[in-house]
Short mmCIF file of C-alpha atoms and ligand atoms in Angstrom, two decimals:
data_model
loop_
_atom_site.label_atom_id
_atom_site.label_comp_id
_atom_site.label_asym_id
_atom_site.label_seq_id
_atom_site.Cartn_x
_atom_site.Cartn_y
_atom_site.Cartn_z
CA UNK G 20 -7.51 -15.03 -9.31
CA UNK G 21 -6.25 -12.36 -7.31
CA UNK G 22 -4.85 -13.21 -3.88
CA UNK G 23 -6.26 -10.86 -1.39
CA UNK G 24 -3.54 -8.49 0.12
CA UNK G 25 -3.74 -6.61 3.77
CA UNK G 26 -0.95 -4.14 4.73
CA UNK G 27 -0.49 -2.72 7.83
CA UNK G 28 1.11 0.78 7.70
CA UNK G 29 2.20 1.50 11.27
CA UNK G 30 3.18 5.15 9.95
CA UNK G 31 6.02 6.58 11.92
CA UNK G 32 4.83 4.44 15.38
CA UNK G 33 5.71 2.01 18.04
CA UNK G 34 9.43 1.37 20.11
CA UNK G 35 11.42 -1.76 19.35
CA UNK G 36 9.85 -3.31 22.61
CA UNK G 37 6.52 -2.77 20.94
CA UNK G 38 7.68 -4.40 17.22
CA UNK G 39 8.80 -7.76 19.57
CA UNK G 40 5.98 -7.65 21.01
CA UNK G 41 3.65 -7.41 17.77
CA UNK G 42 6.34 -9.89 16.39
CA UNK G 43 5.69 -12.06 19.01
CA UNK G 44 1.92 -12.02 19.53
CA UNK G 45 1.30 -12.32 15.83
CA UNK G 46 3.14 -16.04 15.26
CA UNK G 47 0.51 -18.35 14.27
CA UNK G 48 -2.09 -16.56 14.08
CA UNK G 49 -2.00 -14.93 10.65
CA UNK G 50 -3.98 -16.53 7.96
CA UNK G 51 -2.44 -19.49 5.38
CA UNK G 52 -0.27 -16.91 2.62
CA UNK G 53 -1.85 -18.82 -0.45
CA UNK G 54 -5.64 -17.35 0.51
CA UNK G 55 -5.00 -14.31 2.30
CA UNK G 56 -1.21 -12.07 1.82
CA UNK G 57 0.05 -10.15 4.84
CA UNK G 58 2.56 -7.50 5.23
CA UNK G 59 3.93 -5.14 7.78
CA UNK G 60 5.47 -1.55 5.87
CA UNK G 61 7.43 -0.88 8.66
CA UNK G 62 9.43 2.58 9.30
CA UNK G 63 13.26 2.21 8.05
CA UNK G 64 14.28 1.20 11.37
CA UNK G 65 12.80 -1.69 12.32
CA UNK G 66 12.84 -3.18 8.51
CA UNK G 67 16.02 -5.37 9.92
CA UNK G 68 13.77 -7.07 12.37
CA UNK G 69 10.87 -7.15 10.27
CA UNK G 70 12.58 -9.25 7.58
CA UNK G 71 14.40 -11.33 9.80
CA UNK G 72 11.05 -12.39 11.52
CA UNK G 73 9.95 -12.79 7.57
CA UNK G 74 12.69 -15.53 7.25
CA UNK G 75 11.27 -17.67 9.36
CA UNK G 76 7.29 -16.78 9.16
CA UNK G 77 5.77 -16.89 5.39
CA UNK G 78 2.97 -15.85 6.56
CA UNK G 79 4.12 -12.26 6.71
CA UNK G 80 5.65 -9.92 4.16
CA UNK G 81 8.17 -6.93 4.93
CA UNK G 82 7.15 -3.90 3.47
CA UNK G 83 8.62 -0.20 3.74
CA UNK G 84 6.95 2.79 3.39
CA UNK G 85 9.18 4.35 0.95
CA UNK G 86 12.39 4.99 -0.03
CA UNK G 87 14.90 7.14 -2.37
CA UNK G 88 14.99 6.29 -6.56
CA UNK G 89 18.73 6.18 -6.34
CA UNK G 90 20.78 3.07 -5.00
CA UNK G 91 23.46 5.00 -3.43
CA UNK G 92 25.43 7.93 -3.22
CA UNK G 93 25.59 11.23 -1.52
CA UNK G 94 21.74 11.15 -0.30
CA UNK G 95 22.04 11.98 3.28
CA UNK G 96 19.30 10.88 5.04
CA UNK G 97 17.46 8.92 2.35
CA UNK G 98 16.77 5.01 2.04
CA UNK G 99 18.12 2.67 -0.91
CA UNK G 100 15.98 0.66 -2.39
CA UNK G 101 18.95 -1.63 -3.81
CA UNK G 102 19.74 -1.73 0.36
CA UNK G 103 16.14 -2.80 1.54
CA UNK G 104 16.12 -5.47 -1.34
CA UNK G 105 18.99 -7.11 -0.17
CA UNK G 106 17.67 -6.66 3.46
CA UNK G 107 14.53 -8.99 2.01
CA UNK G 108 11.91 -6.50 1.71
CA UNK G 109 9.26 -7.29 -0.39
CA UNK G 110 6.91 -4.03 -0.83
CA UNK G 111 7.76 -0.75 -0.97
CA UNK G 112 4.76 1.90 -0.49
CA UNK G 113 5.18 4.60 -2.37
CA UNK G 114 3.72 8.04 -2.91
CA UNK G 115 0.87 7.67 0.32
CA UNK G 116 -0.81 10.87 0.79
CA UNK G 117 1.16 12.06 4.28
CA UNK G 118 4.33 11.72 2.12
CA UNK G 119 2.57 13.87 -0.32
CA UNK G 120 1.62 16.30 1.93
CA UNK G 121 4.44 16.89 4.51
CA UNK G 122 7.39 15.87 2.12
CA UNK G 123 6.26 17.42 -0.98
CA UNK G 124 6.43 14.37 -3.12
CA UNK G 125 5.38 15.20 -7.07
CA UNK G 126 3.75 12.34 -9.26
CA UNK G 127 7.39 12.65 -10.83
CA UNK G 128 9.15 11.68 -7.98
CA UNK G 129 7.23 9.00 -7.43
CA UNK G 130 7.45 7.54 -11.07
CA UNK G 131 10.75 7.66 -10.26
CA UNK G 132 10.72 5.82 -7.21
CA UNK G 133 8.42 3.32 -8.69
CA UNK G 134 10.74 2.36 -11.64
CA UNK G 135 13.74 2.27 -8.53
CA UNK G 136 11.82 -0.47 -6.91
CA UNK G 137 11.25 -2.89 -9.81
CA UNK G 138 14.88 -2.51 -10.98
CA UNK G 139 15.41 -3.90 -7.31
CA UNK G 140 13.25 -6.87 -7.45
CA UNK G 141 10.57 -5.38 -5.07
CA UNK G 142 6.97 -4.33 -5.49
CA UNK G 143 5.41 -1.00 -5.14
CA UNK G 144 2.27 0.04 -3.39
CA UNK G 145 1.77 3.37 -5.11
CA UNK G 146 -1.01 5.25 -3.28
CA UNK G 147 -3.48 7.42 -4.94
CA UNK G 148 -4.80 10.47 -2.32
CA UNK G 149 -8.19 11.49 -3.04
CA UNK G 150 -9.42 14.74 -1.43
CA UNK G 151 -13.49 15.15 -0.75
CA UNK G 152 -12.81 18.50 -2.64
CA UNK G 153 -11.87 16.66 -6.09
CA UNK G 154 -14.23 14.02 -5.37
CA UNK G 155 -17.00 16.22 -5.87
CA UNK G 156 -15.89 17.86 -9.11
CA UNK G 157 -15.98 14.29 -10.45
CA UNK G 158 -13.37 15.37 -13.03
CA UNK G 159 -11.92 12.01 -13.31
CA UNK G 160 -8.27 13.21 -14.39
CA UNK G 161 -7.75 14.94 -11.62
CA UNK G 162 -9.58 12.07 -9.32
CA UNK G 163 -7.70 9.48 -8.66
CA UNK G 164 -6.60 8.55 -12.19
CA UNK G 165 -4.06 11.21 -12.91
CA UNK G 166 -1.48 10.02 -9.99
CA UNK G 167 -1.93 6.80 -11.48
CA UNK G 168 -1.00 6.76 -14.66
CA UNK G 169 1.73 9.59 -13.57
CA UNK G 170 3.40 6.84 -11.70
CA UNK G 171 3.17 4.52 -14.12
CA UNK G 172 4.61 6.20 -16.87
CA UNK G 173 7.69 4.07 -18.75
CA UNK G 174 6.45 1.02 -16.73
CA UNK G 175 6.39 -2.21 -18.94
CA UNK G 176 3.11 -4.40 -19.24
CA UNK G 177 5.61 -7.27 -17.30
CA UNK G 178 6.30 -5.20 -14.42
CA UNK G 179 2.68 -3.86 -14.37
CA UNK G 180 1.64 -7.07 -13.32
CA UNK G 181 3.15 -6.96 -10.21
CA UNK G 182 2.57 -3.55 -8.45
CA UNK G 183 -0.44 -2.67 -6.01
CA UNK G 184 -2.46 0.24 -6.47
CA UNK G 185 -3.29 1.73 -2.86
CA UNK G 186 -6.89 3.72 -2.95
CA UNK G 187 -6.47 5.96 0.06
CA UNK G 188 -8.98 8.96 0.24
CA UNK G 189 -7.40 11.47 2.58
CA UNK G 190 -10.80 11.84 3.85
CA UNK G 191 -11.17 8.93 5.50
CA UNK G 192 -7.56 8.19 6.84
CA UNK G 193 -7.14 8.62 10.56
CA UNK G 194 -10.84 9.70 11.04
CA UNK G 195 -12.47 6.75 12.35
CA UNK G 196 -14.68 6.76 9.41
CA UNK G 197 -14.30 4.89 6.47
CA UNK G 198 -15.26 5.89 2.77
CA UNK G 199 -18.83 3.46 1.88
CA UNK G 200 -18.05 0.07 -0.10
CA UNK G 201 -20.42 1.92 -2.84
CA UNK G 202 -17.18 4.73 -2.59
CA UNK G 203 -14.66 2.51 -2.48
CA UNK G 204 -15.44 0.48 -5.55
CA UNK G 205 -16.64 3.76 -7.73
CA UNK G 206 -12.63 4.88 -7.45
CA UNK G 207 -11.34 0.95 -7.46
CA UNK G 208 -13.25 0.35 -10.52
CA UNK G 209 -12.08 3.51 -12.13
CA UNK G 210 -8.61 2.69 -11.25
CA UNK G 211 -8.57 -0.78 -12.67
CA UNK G 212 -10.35 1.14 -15.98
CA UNK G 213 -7.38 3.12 -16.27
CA UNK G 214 -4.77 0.11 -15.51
CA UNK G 215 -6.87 -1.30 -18.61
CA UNK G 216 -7.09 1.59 -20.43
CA UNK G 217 -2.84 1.68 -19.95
CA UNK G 218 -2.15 -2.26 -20.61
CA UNK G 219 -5.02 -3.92 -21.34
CA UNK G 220 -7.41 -6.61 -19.92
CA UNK G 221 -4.51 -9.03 -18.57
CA UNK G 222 -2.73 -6.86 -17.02
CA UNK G 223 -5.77 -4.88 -15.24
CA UNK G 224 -7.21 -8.32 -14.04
CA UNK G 225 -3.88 -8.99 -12.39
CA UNK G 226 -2.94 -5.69 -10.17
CA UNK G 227 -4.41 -5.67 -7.16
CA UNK G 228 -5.95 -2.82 -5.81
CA UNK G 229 -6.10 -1.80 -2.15
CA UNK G 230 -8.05 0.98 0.39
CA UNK G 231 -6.85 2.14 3.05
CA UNK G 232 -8.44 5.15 5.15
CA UNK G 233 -10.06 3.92 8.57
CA UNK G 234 -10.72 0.16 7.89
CA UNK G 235 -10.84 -1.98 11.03
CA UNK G 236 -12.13 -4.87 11.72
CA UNK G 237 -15.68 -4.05 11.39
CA UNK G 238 -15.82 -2.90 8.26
CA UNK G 239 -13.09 -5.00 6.93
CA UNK G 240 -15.66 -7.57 5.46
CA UNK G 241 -17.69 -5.04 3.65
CA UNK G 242 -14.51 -3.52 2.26
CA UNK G 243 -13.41 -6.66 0.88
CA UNK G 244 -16.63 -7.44 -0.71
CA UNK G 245 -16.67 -4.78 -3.52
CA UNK G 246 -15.98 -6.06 -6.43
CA UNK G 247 -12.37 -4.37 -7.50
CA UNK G 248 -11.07 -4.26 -3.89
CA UNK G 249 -8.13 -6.87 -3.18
CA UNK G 250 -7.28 -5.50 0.41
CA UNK G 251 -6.85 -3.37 2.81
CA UNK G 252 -4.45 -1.17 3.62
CA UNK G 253 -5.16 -0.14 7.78
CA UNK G 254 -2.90 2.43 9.86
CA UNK G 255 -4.74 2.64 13.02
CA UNK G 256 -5.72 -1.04 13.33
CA UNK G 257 -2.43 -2.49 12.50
CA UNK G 258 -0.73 -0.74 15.27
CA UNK G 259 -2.39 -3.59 17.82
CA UNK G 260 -1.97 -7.21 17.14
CA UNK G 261 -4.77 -8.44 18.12
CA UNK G 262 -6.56 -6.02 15.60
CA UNK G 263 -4.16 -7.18 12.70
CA UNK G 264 -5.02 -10.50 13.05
CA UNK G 265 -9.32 -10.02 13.27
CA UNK G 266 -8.43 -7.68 9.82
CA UNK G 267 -6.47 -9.74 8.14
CA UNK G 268 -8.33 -13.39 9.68
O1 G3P H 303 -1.79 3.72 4.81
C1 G3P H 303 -2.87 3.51 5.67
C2 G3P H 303 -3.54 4.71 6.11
O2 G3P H 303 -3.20 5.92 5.61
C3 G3P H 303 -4.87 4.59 6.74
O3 G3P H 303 -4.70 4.98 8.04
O4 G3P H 303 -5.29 5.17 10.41
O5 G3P H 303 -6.99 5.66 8.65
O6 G3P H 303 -6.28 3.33 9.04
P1 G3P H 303 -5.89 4.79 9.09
#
């Protein structure tokens, strides 16, 4: 019922030369959009060749990996969302744990970002961070749940629907070594609990929810196997073509 989803967040990497060359090695090779959905969240600059490669190729989605809550004005520096929208971006990620981090973003902020990029007609892939540290308090509030239904808050059931919940444990991302499938699905099942919980059954059978942190394509087919895991949501591994297609094939 849900259509799996696998993002590849190429973080702040790769030269124009490289995107053609992705761009290029990736045609054909991706697999049919009605079983498997594939996007690209692609650093501000290269969204304009991202989405004009989208045009023509439906087997790939242009996603960015986050921009400002207001539509324009004096922001200097910052993204629109109502800009990217009428570029033809699709997704918007929102809220991953290095934005967090380096560029102090508050569950606030990101509610606010979140509402931004439904008003536009786009879809958000709010992240959840998870730290090993919380993890092991297993207070579930402060888990994963609490960014979650932060960024969710004044969010109708309709636009619910739509969005994508990204699972990323900062544990795991960039470290070669993924959470366990028996990890994965403990927070993923949690998450959809809380969707549930927020909306109701219909709703929480409908968002999909993906992990990122260290998935290649090894461990890809585990991954996908848990029960409340829709996709995959790979940094490393999407920087390479060859790798993006194995993951997402
Ligand atoms: O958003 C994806 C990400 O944070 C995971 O990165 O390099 O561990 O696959 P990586």
């Amino acid at each position: 019922m849900r259509t799996p989803f696998i993002v590849g967040n190429w973080k702040m990497n790769l030269t124009m030369k490289q995107v053609d060359d992705f761009l290029d090695t990736i045609k054909g090779q991706l697999p049919d959009p009605n079983n498997v959905e594939c996007a690209i969240a692609a650093s501000s600059i290269y969204l304009d060749k991202l989405t004009e490669y989208c045009k023509n190729d439906v087997h790939l989605k242009a996603a960015a990996q986050n921009c400002f809550y207001k539509n324009s004005g004096a922001y200097t520096g910052e993204v629109s969302p109502m800009a990217i929208a009428d570029m033809g971006v699709s997704y918007v990620m929102l809220g991953h744990s290095e934005r967090r981090k380096y560029f102090h973003e508050s569950n606030q902020m990101i509610n606010k970002k979140v509402k931004a990029v439904l008003s536009n007609g786009m879809v958000p892939i709010i992240c959840c961070d998870e730290t090993m540290a919380k993890r092991k308090t297993y207070d579930e509030m402060n888990w994963v749940v609490n960014p979650v239904i932060e960024a969710l808050k004044g969010v109708s059931a309709e636009d619910a629907k739509k969005i994508v919940i990204g699972y990323e444990p900062s544990w795991a991302i960039g470290t070669g070594k993924s959470a366990s499938g028996k990890e994965i699905e403990e927070a993923c099942f949690l998450i959809r609990e809380t969707i549930q919980d927020l909306y109701g059954k219909e709703v929480s059978d409908l968002v999909r929810i993906v992990y990122g942190g260290s998935v290649n394509a090894k461990n890809v087919k585990e991954i996908m196997s848990q029960p409340d895991v829709d996709g995959v949501l790979p940094g490393t591994s999407s920087l390479k073509p060859e790798d993006f297609i194995k993951i997402t094939n």
